GROMACS .gro file of C-alpha atoms in nm:
model
  427
    1UNK     CA    1  -1.999  -1.586   8.337
    2UNK     CA    2  -1.673  -1.393   8.377
    3UNK     CA    3  -1.287  -1.467   8.373
    4UNK     CA    4  -1.099  -1.231   8.604
    5UNK     CA    5  -0.727  -1.186   8.646
    6UNK     CA    6  -0.593  -1.050   8.980
    7UNK     CA    7  -0.244  -0.894   8.951
    8UNK     CA    8  -0.015  -0.710   9.197
    9UNK     CA    9   0.063  -0.365   9.081
   10UNK     CA   10   0.372  -0.296   9.292
   11UNK     CA   11   0.652  -0.531   9.408
   12UNK     CA   12   0.438  -0.798   9.564
   13UNK     CA   13   0.291  -0.840   9.912
   14UNK     CA   14  -0.009  -0.613   9.806
   15UNK     CA   15  -0.265  -0.854   9.986
   16UNK     CA   16  -0.358  -1.035   9.662
   17UNK     CA   17  -0.439  -1.361   9.869
   18UNK     CA   18  -0.716  -1.170  10.067
   19UNK     CA   19  -0.886  -1.030   9.750
   20UNK     CA   20  -0.868  -1.367   9.569
   21UNK     CA   21  -1.003  -1.543   9.877
   22UNK     CA   22  -1.290  -1.297   9.897
   23UNK     CA   23  -1.367  -1.309   9.517
   24UNK     CA   24  -1.332  -1.686   9.523
   25UNK     CA   25  -1.666  -1.715   9.682
   26UNK     CA   26  -1.830  -1.595   9.370
   27UNK     CA   27  -1.630  -1.838   9.146
   28UNK     CA   28  -1.624  -2.196   9.037
   29UNK     CA   29  -1.261  -2.214   8.948
   30UNK     CA   30  -0.961  -2.035   9.090
   31UNK     CA   31  -0.617  -2.060   8.895
   32UNK     CA   32  -0.247  -2.006   9.011
   33UNK     CA   33  -0.067  -1.927   8.690
   34UNK     CA   34   0.297  -1.867   8.769
   35UNK     CA   35   0.572  -1.840   9.013
   36UNK     CA   36   0.677  -2.096   9.274
   37UNK     CA   37   0.721  -2.154   9.643
   38UNK     CA   38   0.914  -1.841   9.679
   39UNK     CA   39   0.587  -1.644   9.688
   40UNK     CA   40   0.355  -1.637   9.993
   41UNK     CA   41  -0.007  -1.554  10.043
   42UNK     CA   42  -0.151  -1.508  10.394
   43UNK     CA   43  -0.534  -1.547  10.414
   44UNK     CA   44  -0.734  -1.510  10.732
   45UNK     CA   45  -1.063  -1.698  10.765
   46UNK     CA   46  -1.257  -1.698  11.086
   47UNK     CA   47  -0.962  -1.551  11.267
   48UNK     CA   48  -0.742  -1.856  11.150
   49UNK     CA   49  -0.430  -1.745  10.961
   50UNK     CA   50  -0.345  -1.953  10.661
   51UNK     CA   51   0.002  -1.917  10.486
   52UNK     CA   52  -0.009  -2.046  10.128
   53UNK     CA   53   0.284  -2.093   9.897
   54UNK     CA   54   0.197  -2.294   9.599
   55UNK     CA   55  -0.177  -2.357   9.649
   56UNK     CA   56  -0.434  -2.102   9.510
   57UNK     CA   57  -0.600  -1.885   9.782
   58UNK     CA   58  -0.934  -2.024   9.665
   59UNK     CA   59  -0.836  -2.364   9.827
   60UNK     CA   60  -1.003  -2.247  10.143
   61UNK     CA   61  -1.340  -2.255   9.978
   62UNK     CA   62  -1.432  -2.625   9.990
   63UNK     CA   63  -1.647  -2.623   9.668
   64UNK     CA   64  -1.386  -2.440   9.440
   65UNK     CA   65  -1.192  -2.621   9.161
   66UNK     CA   66  -0.833  -2.507   9.231
   67UNK     CA   67  -0.582  -2.522   8.956
   68UNK     CA   68  -0.203  -2.515   8.943
   69UNK     CA   69  -0.137  -2.393   8.598
   70UNK     CA   70   0.141  -2.487   8.349
   71UNK     CA   71   0.338  -2.151   8.427
   72UNK     CA   72   0.408  -2.273   8.791
   73UNK     CA   73   0.723  -2.439   8.899
   74UNK     CA   74   0.652  -2.701   9.168
   75UNK     CA   75   0.877  -2.820   9.435
   76UNK     CA   76   0.704  -3.143   9.548
   77UNK     CA   77   0.829  -3.177   9.899
   78UNK     CA   78   0.708  -2.821   9.974
   79UNK     CA   79   0.373  -2.858   9.791
   80UNK     CA   80   0.297  -3.186   9.957
   81UNK     CA   81   0.386  -3.040  10.296
   82UNK     CA   82   0.142  -2.758  10.232
   83UNK     CA   83  -0.132  -3.003  10.129
   84UNK     CA   84  -0.077  -3.207  10.439
   85UNK     CA   85  -0.087  -2.915  10.667
   86UNK     CA   86  -0.410  -2.791  10.519
   87UNK     CA   87  -0.571  -3.143  10.535
   88UNK     CA   88  -0.489  -3.147  10.906
   89UNK     CA   89  -0.689  -2.812  10.924
   90UNK     CA   90  -0.990  -3.001  10.757
   91UNK     CA   91  -0.929  -2.801  10.418
   92UNK     CA   92  -1.085  -3.010  10.139
   93UNK     CA   93  -0.824  -3.099   9.857
   94UNK     CA   94  -1.047  -3.319   9.628
   95UNK     CA   95  -1.089  -3.034   9.378
   96UNK     CA   96  -0.715  -2.962   9.335
   97UNK     CA   97  -0.579  -3.005   8.979
   98UNK     CA   98  -0.218  -2.975   8.883
   99UNK     CA   99  -0.120  -2.908   8.520
  100UNK     CA  100   0.078  -3.194   8.364
  101UNK     CA  101   0.280  -2.924   8.173
  102UNK     CA  102   0.403  -2.753   8.499
  103UNK     CA  103   0.774  -2.779   8.574
  104UNK     CA  104   0.938  -2.957   8.858
  105UNK     CA  105   1.174  -2.777   9.089
  106UNK     CA  106   1.463  -3.011   9.200
  107UNK     CA  107   1.716  -2.982   9.478
  108UNK     CA  108   1.999  -2.890   9.253
  109UNK     CA  109   1.804  -2.578   9.151
  110UNK     CA  110   1.795  -2.454   9.514
  111UNK     CA  111   2.175  -2.541   9.544
  112UNK     CA  112   2.257  -2.341   9.233
  113UNK     CA  113   2.029  -2.049   9.340
  114UNK     CA  114   2.218  -2.014   9.673
  115UNK     CA  115   2.570  -2.056   9.517
  116UNK     CA  116   2.488  -1.801   9.232
  117UNK     CA  117   2.351  -1.551   9.465
  118UNK     CA  118   2.668  -1.591   9.686
  119UNK     CA  119   2.895  -1.562   9.386
  120UNK     CA  120   2.729  -1.233   9.280
  121UNK     CA  121   2.862  -1.068   9.605
  122UNK     CA  122   2.764  -0.697   9.617
  123UNK     CA  123   2.571  -0.752   9.296
  124UNK     CA  124   2.328  -0.994   9.452
  125UNK     CA  125   1.982  -0.987   9.343
  126UNK     CA  126   1.815  -1.065   9.691
  127UNK     CA  127   1.650  -1.384   9.576
  128UNK     CA  128   1.475  -1.608   9.821
  129UNK     CA  129   1.724  -1.903   9.732
  130UNK     CA  130   1.433  -2.128   9.682
  131UNK     CA  131   1.556  -2.238   9.332
  132UNK     CA  132   1.298  -2.064   9.119
  133UNK     CA  133   1.525  -1.892   8.906
  134UNK     CA  134   1.742  -2.184   8.808
  135UNK     CA  135   1.422  -2.390   8.750
  136UNK     CA  136   1.300  -2.138   8.499
  137UNK     CA  137   1.641  -2.133   8.341
  138UNK     CA  138   1.618  -2.505   8.273
  139UNK     CA  139   1.274  -2.449   8.141
  140UNK     CA  140   1.389  -2.175   7.893
  141UNK     CA  141   1.687  -2.399   7.803
  142UNK     CA  142   1.456  -2.678   7.718
  143UNK     CA  143   1.627  -2.894   7.979
  144UNK     CA  144   1.333  -2.887   8.236
  145UNK     CA  145   1.144  -3.184   8.390
  146UNK     CA  146   0.777  -3.139   8.354
  147UNK     CA  147   0.498  -3.302   8.587
  148UNK     CA  148   0.406  -3.525   8.281
  149UNK     CA  149   0.765  -3.643   8.292
  150UNK     CA  150   0.752  -3.731   8.660
  151UNK     CA  151   0.437  -3.931   8.609
  152UNK     CA  152   0.627  -4.159   8.360
  153UNK     CA  153   0.897  -4.366   8.558
  154UNK     CA  154   1.126  -4.431   8.253
  155UNK     CA  155   1.106  -4.086   8.114
  156UNK     CA  156   1.170  -3.931   8.451
  157UNK     CA  157   1.464  -4.148   8.508
  158UNK     CA  158   1.625  -4.079   8.169
  159UNK     CA  159   1.571  -3.688   8.210
  160UNK     CA  160   1.690  -3.700   8.568
  161UNK     CA  161   2.011  -3.874   8.488
  162UNK     CA  162   2.101  -3.629   8.215
  163UNK     CA  163   2.020  -3.333   8.436
  164UNK     CA  164   2.213  -3.469   8.729
  165UNK     CA  165   2.526  -3.527   8.514
  166UNK     CA  166   2.500  -3.191   8.367
  167UNK     CA  167   2.447  -3.012   8.694
  168UNK     CA  168   2.707  -3.214   8.881
  169UNK     CA  169   2.975  -3.095   8.636
  170UNK     CA  170   2.882  -2.738   8.687
  171UNK     CA  171   2.872  -2.767   9.064
  172UNK     CA  172   3.180  -2.956   9.097
  173UNK     CA  173   3.390  -2.755   8.848
  174UNK     CA  174   3.264  -2.410   8.903
  175UNK     CA  175   3.158  -2.400   9.272
  176UNK     CA  176   3.368  -2.694   9.418
  177UNK     CA  177   3.049  -2.848   9.533
  178UNK     CA  178   2.996  -3.220   9.587
  179UNK     CA  179   2.698  -3.233   9.360
  180UNK     CA  180   2.370  -3.432   9.417
  181UNK     CA  181   2.307  -3.811   9.411
  182UNK     CA  182   2.103  -3.943   9.119
  183UNK     CA  183   1.974  -4.262   9.289
  184UNK     CA  184   1.857  -4.078   9.604
  185UNK     CA  185   1.675  -3.813   9.386
  186UNK     CA  186   1.526  -4.092   9.174
  187UNK     CA  187   1.382  -4.272   9.479
  188UNK     CA  188   1.262  -3.972   9.661
  189UNK     CA  189   1.079  -3.809   9.348
  190UNK     CA  190   0.929  -4.139   9.246
  191UNK     CA  191   0.758  -4.141   9.582
  192UNK     CA  192   0.653  -3.783   9.538
  193UNK     CA  193   0.502  -3.884   9.184
  194UNK     CA  194   0.268  -4.141   9.355
  195UNK     CA  195   0.138  -3.887   9.608
  196UNK     CA  196   0.089  -3.608   9.333
  197UNK     CA  197  -0.073  -3.856   9.076
  198UNK     CA  198  -0.430  -3.811   9.190
  199UNK     CA  199  -0.408  -3.434   9.123
  200UNK     CA  200  -0.242  -3.434   8.787
  201UNK     CA  201  -0.459  -3.337   8.488
  202UNK     CA  202  -0.481  -3.149   8.145
  203UNK     CA  203  -0.576  -2.830   8.305
  204UNK     CA  204  -0.576  -2.628   7.968
  205UNK     CA  205  -0.868  -2.845   7.852
  206UNK     CA  206  -1.041  -2.830   8.196
  207UNK     CA  207  -1.029  -2.446   8.198
  208UNK     CA  208  -1.131  -2.401   7.849
  209UNK     CA  209  -1.415  -2.627   7.884
  210UNK     CA  210  -1.529  -2.433   8.204
  211UNK     CA  211  -1.529  -2.110   7.999
  212UNK     CA  212  -1.755  -2.277   7.728
  213UNK     CA  213  -1.989  -2.390   8.033
  214UNK     CA  214  -1.990  -2.014   8.137
  215UNK     CA  215  -1.820  -2.077   8.472
  216UNK     CA  216  -1.675  -1.786   8.671
  217UNK     CA  217  -1.285  -1.820   8.680
  218UNK     CA  218  -1.049  -1.625   8.902
  219UNK     CA  219  -0.672  -1.622   8.791
  220UNK     CA  220  -0.415  -1.530   9.050
  221UNK     CA  221  -0.050  -1.480   9.011
  222UNK     CA  222   0.248  -1.460   9.245
  223UNK     CA  223   0.473  -1.169   9.290
  224UNK     CA  224   0.356  -0.845   9.102
  225UNK     CA  225   0.407  -0.624   8.786
  226UNK     CA  226   0.723  -0.455   8.922
  227UNK     CA  227   0.879  -0.789   8.950
  228UNK     CA  228   0.774  -0.916   8.598
  229UNK     CA  229   1.073  -1.040   8.408
  230UNK     CA  230   1.000  -0.796   8.110
  231UNK     CA  231   0.826  -0.501   8.285
  232UNK     CA  232   0.970  -0.498   8.630
  233UNK     CA  233   1.281  -0.321   8.769
  234UNK     CA  234   1.513  -0.558   8.593
  235UNK     CA  235   1.741  -0.735   8.703
  236UNK     CA  236   1.576  -0.703   9.046
  237UNK     CA  237   1.277  -0.914   8.932
  238UNK     CA  238   1.139  -1.272   8.960
  239UNK     CA  239   1.187  -1.535   8.684
  240UNK     CA  240   0.842  -1.537   8.551
  241UNK     CA  241   0.553  -1.307   8.428
  242UNK     CA  242   0.318  -1.183   8.698
  243UNK     CA  243   0.155  -0.926   8.469
  244UNK     CA  244  -0.189  -1.001   8.330
  245UNK     CA  245  -0.043  -1.155   8.006
  246UNK     CA  246   0.144  -1.410   8.215
  247UNK     CA  247  -0.192  -1.554   8.345
  248UNK     CA  248  -0.281  -1.642   7.979
  249UNK     CA  249   0.036  -1.806   7.909
  250UNK     CA  250   0.056  -1.969   8.227
  251UNK     CA  251  -0.293  -2.123   8.219
  252UNK     CA  252  -0.342  -2.202   7.853
  253UNK     CA  253  -0.646  -1.955   7.826
  254UNK     CA  254  -0.641  -1.713   7.549
  255UNK     CA  255  -0.644  -1.339   7.623
  256UNK     CA  256  -0.981  -1.288   7.431
  257UNK     CA  257  -1.150  -1.518   7.693
  258UNK     CA  258  -1.045  -1.267   7.973
  259UNK     CA  259  -1.309  -1.027   8.080
  260UNK     CA  260  -1.173  -0.824   8.350
  261UNK     CA  261  -0.828  -0.739   8.508
  262UNK     CA  262  -0.809  -0.608   8.856
  263UNK     CA  263  -0.489  -0.465   8.999
  264UNK     CA  264  -0.430  -0.501   9.367
  265UNK     CA  265  -0.277  -0.192   9.521
  266UNK     CA  266  -0.150  -0.162   9.887
  267UNK     CA  267  -0.236   0.176  10.030
  268UNK     CA  268   0.134   0.238  10.087
  269UNK     CA  269   0.437   0.083   9.904
  270UNK     CA  270   0.673  -0.210  10.010
  271UNK     CA  271   0.941  -0.417   9.842
  272UNK     CA  272   1.182  -0.692   9.942
  273UNK     CA  273   1.515  -0.748   9.831
  274UNK     CA  274   1.758  -0.505   9.620
  275UNK     CA  275   1.653  -0.239   9.373
  276UNK     CA  276   1.563   0.115   9.352
  277UNK     CA  277   1.253   0.234   9.557
  278UNK     CA  278   1.214   0.615   9.522
  279UNK     CA  279   0.938   0.658   9.770
  280UNK     CA  280   1.110   0.447  10.042
  281UNK     CA  281   1.108   0.575  10.391
  282UNK     CA  282   1.404   0.543  10.618
  283UNK     CA  283   1.267   0.715  10.920
  284UNK     CA  284   1.022   0.651  11.208
  285UNK     CA  285   0.721   0.675  10.989
  286UNK     CA  286   0.860   0.382  10.764
  287UNK     CA  287   0.920   0.189  11.082
  288UNK     CA  288   0.572   0.258  11.214
  289UNK     CA  289   0.408   0.134  10.892
  290UNK     CA  290   0.635  -0.183  10.907
  291UNK     CA  291   0.537  -0.255  11.266
  292UNK     CA  292   0.163  -0.192  11.234
  293UNK     CA  293   0.138  -0.368  10.894
  294UNK     CA  294   0.349  -0.648  11.015
  295UNK     CA  295   0.555  -0.619  10.696
  296UNK     CA  296   0.775  -0.923  10.717
  297UNK     CA  297   0.796  -1.184  10.443
  298UNK     CA  298   0.520  -1.468  10.453
  299UNK     CA  299   0.807  -1.732  10.337
  300UNK     CA  300   1.130  -1.572  10.442
  301UNK     CA  301   1.043  -1.349  10.746
  302UNK     CA  302   1.263  -1.078  10.597
  303UNK     CA  303   1.159  -0.719  10.689
  304UNK     CA  304   1.002  -0.535  10.394
  305UNK     CA  305   1.123  -0.195  10.280
  306UNK     CA  306   0.834   0.052  10.337
  307UNK     CA  307   0.747   0.384  10.184
  308UNK     CA  308   0.480   0.615  10.063
  309UNK     CA  309   0.232   0.512   9.803
  310UNK     CA  310   0.393   0.542   9.453
  311UNK     CA  311   0.121   0.630   9.199
  312UNK     CA  312   0.400   0.633   8.909
  313UNK     CA  313   0.433   0.261   8.980
  314UNK     CA  314   0.057   0.178   8.984
  315UNK     CA  315  -0.012   0.395   8.684
  316UNK     CA  316   0.265   0.208   8.481
  317UNK     CA  317   0.116  -0.124   8.608
  318UNK     CA  318  -0.220  -0.001   8.484
  319UNK     CA  319  -0.090   0.030   8.129
  320UNK     CA  320   0.115  -0.295   8.134
  321UNK     CA  321  -0.190  -0.502   8.266
  322UNK     CA  322  -0.472  -0.307   8.101
  323UNK     CA  323  -0.638  -0.268   8.439
  324UNK     CA  324  -1.014  -0.232   8.442
  325UNK     CA  325  -1.012  -0.135   8.815
  326UNK     CA  326  -0.809  -0.153   9.133
  327UNK     CA  327  -0.848  -0.317   9.470
  328UNK     CA  328  -0.690  -0.104   9.754
  329UNK     CA  329  -0.566  -0.300  10.052
  330UNK     CA  330  -0.446  -0.228  10.400
  331UNK     CA  331  -0.608   0.120  10.411
  332UNK     CA  332  -0.654   0.061  10.788
  333UNK     CA  333  -0.268   0.059  10.850
  334UNK     CA  334  -0.263   0.432  10.780
  335UNK     CA  335  -0.553   0.507  11.014
  336UNK     CA  336  -0.329   0.666  11.277
  337UNK     CA  337  -0.102   0.882  11.063
  338UNK     CA  338  -0.129   1.266  11.083
  339UNK     CA  339  -0.010   1.324  10.734
  340UNK     CA  340   0.029   1.106  10.429
  341UNK     CA  341   0.190   1.140  10.086
  342UNK     CA  342   0.143   1.009   9.742
  343UNK     CA  343   0.419   1.017   9.483
  344UNK     CA  344   0.265   1.146   9.170
  345UNK     CA  345   0.573   1.202   8.947
  346UNK     CA  346   0.949   1.172   8.936
  347UNK     CA  347   1.200   1.442   8.885
  348UNK     CA  348   1.537   1.379   8.730
  349UNK     CA  349   1.800   1.637   8.651
  350UNK     CA  350   1.537   1.913   8.721
  351UNK     CA  351   1.282   1.766   8.456
  352UNK     CA  352   0.958   1.560   8.522
  353UNK     CA  353   0.986   1.224   8.371
  354UNK     CA  354   0.734   1.108   8.129
  355UNK     CA  355   0.649   0.735   8.207
  356UNK     CA  356   0.844   0.484   8.423
  357UNK     CA  357   1.219   0.471   8.341
  358UNK     CA  358   1.375   0.133   8.238
  359UNK     CA  359   1.718   0.266   8.346
  360UNK     CA  360   1.776   0.188   8.704
  361UNK     CA  361   2.051   0.440   8.728
  362UNK     CA  362   1.791   0.713   8.661
  363UNK     CA  363   1.541   0.556   8.871
  364UNK     CA  364   1.769   0.541   9.164
  365UNK     CA  365   1.844   0.900   9.133
  366UNK     CA  366   1.493   1.009   9.053
  367UNK     CA  367   1.335   1.248   9.311
  368UNK     CA  368   0.975   1.166   9.406
  369UNK     CA  369   0.730   1.449   9.365
  370UNK     CA  370   0.476   1.424   9.639
  371UNK     CA  371   0.135   1.541   9.714
  372UNK     CA  372   0.053   1.563  10.088
  373UNK     CA  373  -0.269   1.478  10.249
  374UNK     CA  374  -0.424   1.508  10.597
  375UNK     CA  375  -0.477   1.185  10.790
  376UNK     CA  376  -0.816   1.072  10.897
  377UNK     CA  377  -0.713   0.975  11.255
  378UNK     CA  378  -0.983   0.726  11.308
  379UNK     CA  379  -1.035   0.344  11.257
  380UNK     CA  380  -1.165   0.220  10.935
  381UNK     CA  381  -1.183  -0.150  11.035
  382UNK     CA  382  -1.568  -0.169  11.091
  383UNK     CA  383  -1.674   0.030  10.774
  384UNK     CA  384  -1.834  -0.165  10.500
  385UNK     CA  385  -1.945   0.104  10.268
  386UNK     CA  386  -1.739   0.349  10.070
  387UNK     CA  387  -1.951   0.659  10.145
  388UNK     CA  388  -1.900   0.592  10.520
  389UNK     CA  389  -1.517   0.618  10.502
  390UNK     CA  390  -1.360   0.936  10.655
  391UNK     CA  391  -1.361   1.232  10.418
  392UNK     CA  392  -0.974   1.245  10.413
  393UNK     CA  393  -0.965   0.875  10.333
  394UNK     CA  394  -1.193   0.932  10.037
  395UNK     CA  395  -0.976   1.225   9.926
  396UNK     CA  396  -0.669   1.009   9.947
  397UNK     CA  397  -0.831   0.724   9.741
  398UNK     CA  398  -0.983   0.955   9.496
  399UNK     CA  399  -0.660   1.137   9.418
  400UNK     CA  400  -0.486   0.786   9.355
  401UNK     CA  401  -0.750   0.691   9.118
  402UNK     CA  402  -0.725   1.034   8.931
  403UNK     CA  403  -0.359   1.000   8.886
  404UNK     CA  404  -0.353   0.638   8.785
  405UNK     CA  405  -0.658   0.693   8.555
  406UNK     CA  406  -0.831   0.376   8.687
  407UNK     CA  407  -1.140   0.333   8.886
  408UNK     CA  408  -1.151   0.176   9.233
  409UNK     CA  409  -1.366  -0.139   9.272
  410UNK     CA  410  -1.262  -0.279   9.626
  411UNK     CA  411  -1.127  -0.137   9.939
  412UNK     CA  412  -0.998  -0.374  10.212
  413UNK     CA  413  -0.980  -0.236  10.557
  414UNK     CA  414  -0.855  -0.561  10.735
  415UNK     CA  415  -0.719  -0.908  10.682
  416UNK     CA  416  -1.061  -1.088  10.723
  417UNK     CA  417  -1.299  -1.165  10.447
  418UNK     CA  418  -1.573  -0.945  10.593
  419UNK     CA  419  -1.344  -0.654  10.631
  420UNK     CA  420  -1.411  -0.547  10.271
  421UNK     CA  421  -1.580  -0.264  10.100
  422UNK     CA  422  -1.724  -0.335   9.744
  423UNK     CA  423  -1.735  -0.013   9.529
  424UNK     CA  424  -1.811  -0.188   9.208
  425UNK     CA  425  -1.921  -0.551   9.147
  426UNK     CA  426  -1.683  -0.767   8.977
  427UNK     CA  427  -1.905  -1.072   8.916
   0.00000   0.00000   0.00000
C-alpha cells in the first residue's frame, strides 16, 4: 500500500497529467485536491488526446475511483460539460466521487474576476478570468456555498439569495454592472444539483477507509509550487495550495498517511501570465521550444513563456514539498538543440543568492548563473531504459539531480503512456 502525492515543481504545465495517468494504472484511487477549471491537464491515450479541467487524470482508467476533494472549487456547468464529453468517448464515470465539502463556483465569481483584473490595469495578475480567485475569497470569508449546500434546496436558496444581494451591491456600486438574477441562478443551479447528486459523497471518509484497507492512492493537484498562495511568486500565484501540504488539506487525509511525494519537472521552464522569470528566453531558441513543445495553454490557448531549466526553482520546490524523487517530462522536446543550459544559481548585486528570494524586485533583477551542456542531437522518443539514453542527455539529468539534491524516478520522452522510462519504482 502507498499514498503518493504528485506536485508540479515549476509554474504549472509540467506534464503532471501524463505522470498521473501513467501511475494511476498501479492505484485504486486518484484524488484531485485543489484548484478549479482554470487548470488543464492534457493526457494522450491510444493516440487520442483528452483535455481535462476538473476531473482527475485517472478518470481514463475505467476501474479507478476518482475523487474530487474538498479543496477544489467546482463550476457545475463546466464540470458537467466535461463529464458529458468523456461519456461520449465511452469513458466510465461510475466511480467518480465529489466531496460534499467542495465549494461551488458561481457566475458572479467569473464576473468579479474579469472586472477586478480589468480594474488592476498595468498591475494585472494575468488570471484566466474563470472566477477561481473570487470563489476562494468567498471560501476564506466564510460566505461560500458548498456542494452540501447545493444538495439542500432550502439551504441553497437562502445562501444564494444572501450572496446575490451582496454581490449585486458590489457589482452595481463599484463597477456599474447590472448584476446577476437570483431567480435564474436558483433555477439553473438546482438543475445542476440533480445531475451532480449521484456523484456527491463524504470523500474524506472514503479515502481514509481506503488507506486502512491498504489501497494505493494517488493525489494530484492543479498548478504548481511556484503558483502556491504561500510559497509561489506572490502575488502572481493561484488562490489555493498546489504544494504537497495542500493535498492533505484538500482531501482530508493527514500528512502522516502520505508515503511518497513526487515532483514533476519539465526539462525546460515555462510559465503563463505575469511575474518574474529569470531564465526566460526571448530569442529564437525560446520560440523553437514553444513551437516544438506546443506550449500553449490547455484552457486558455495563451502562449507560454519559455526558458532554460531553472534548478533554483526546482530545488526550492524540493524543500517546500519534501520531495522523495522527481519525474522529468518533455525531455524529447530538447532532442534537436545543439547546446542546453541549466540555471544553477542567481546573482544579485554581484553576489550569489542563498535560497529563493521572496522579494520580486530582487528576483526580477537577479541574473541567472548558467551551466552549459552539449545537446544529444538524436531522438529519445523510442527509448524505454535510462541507461540507453544518449550520454549527453544523462549528463544533463544527472547534473539537475545533483543541484536539487533529489533523485530521479521517472523520465518521460513523449505524451503517450508508453513513452515513459521508469528509473525507480514508485509502487
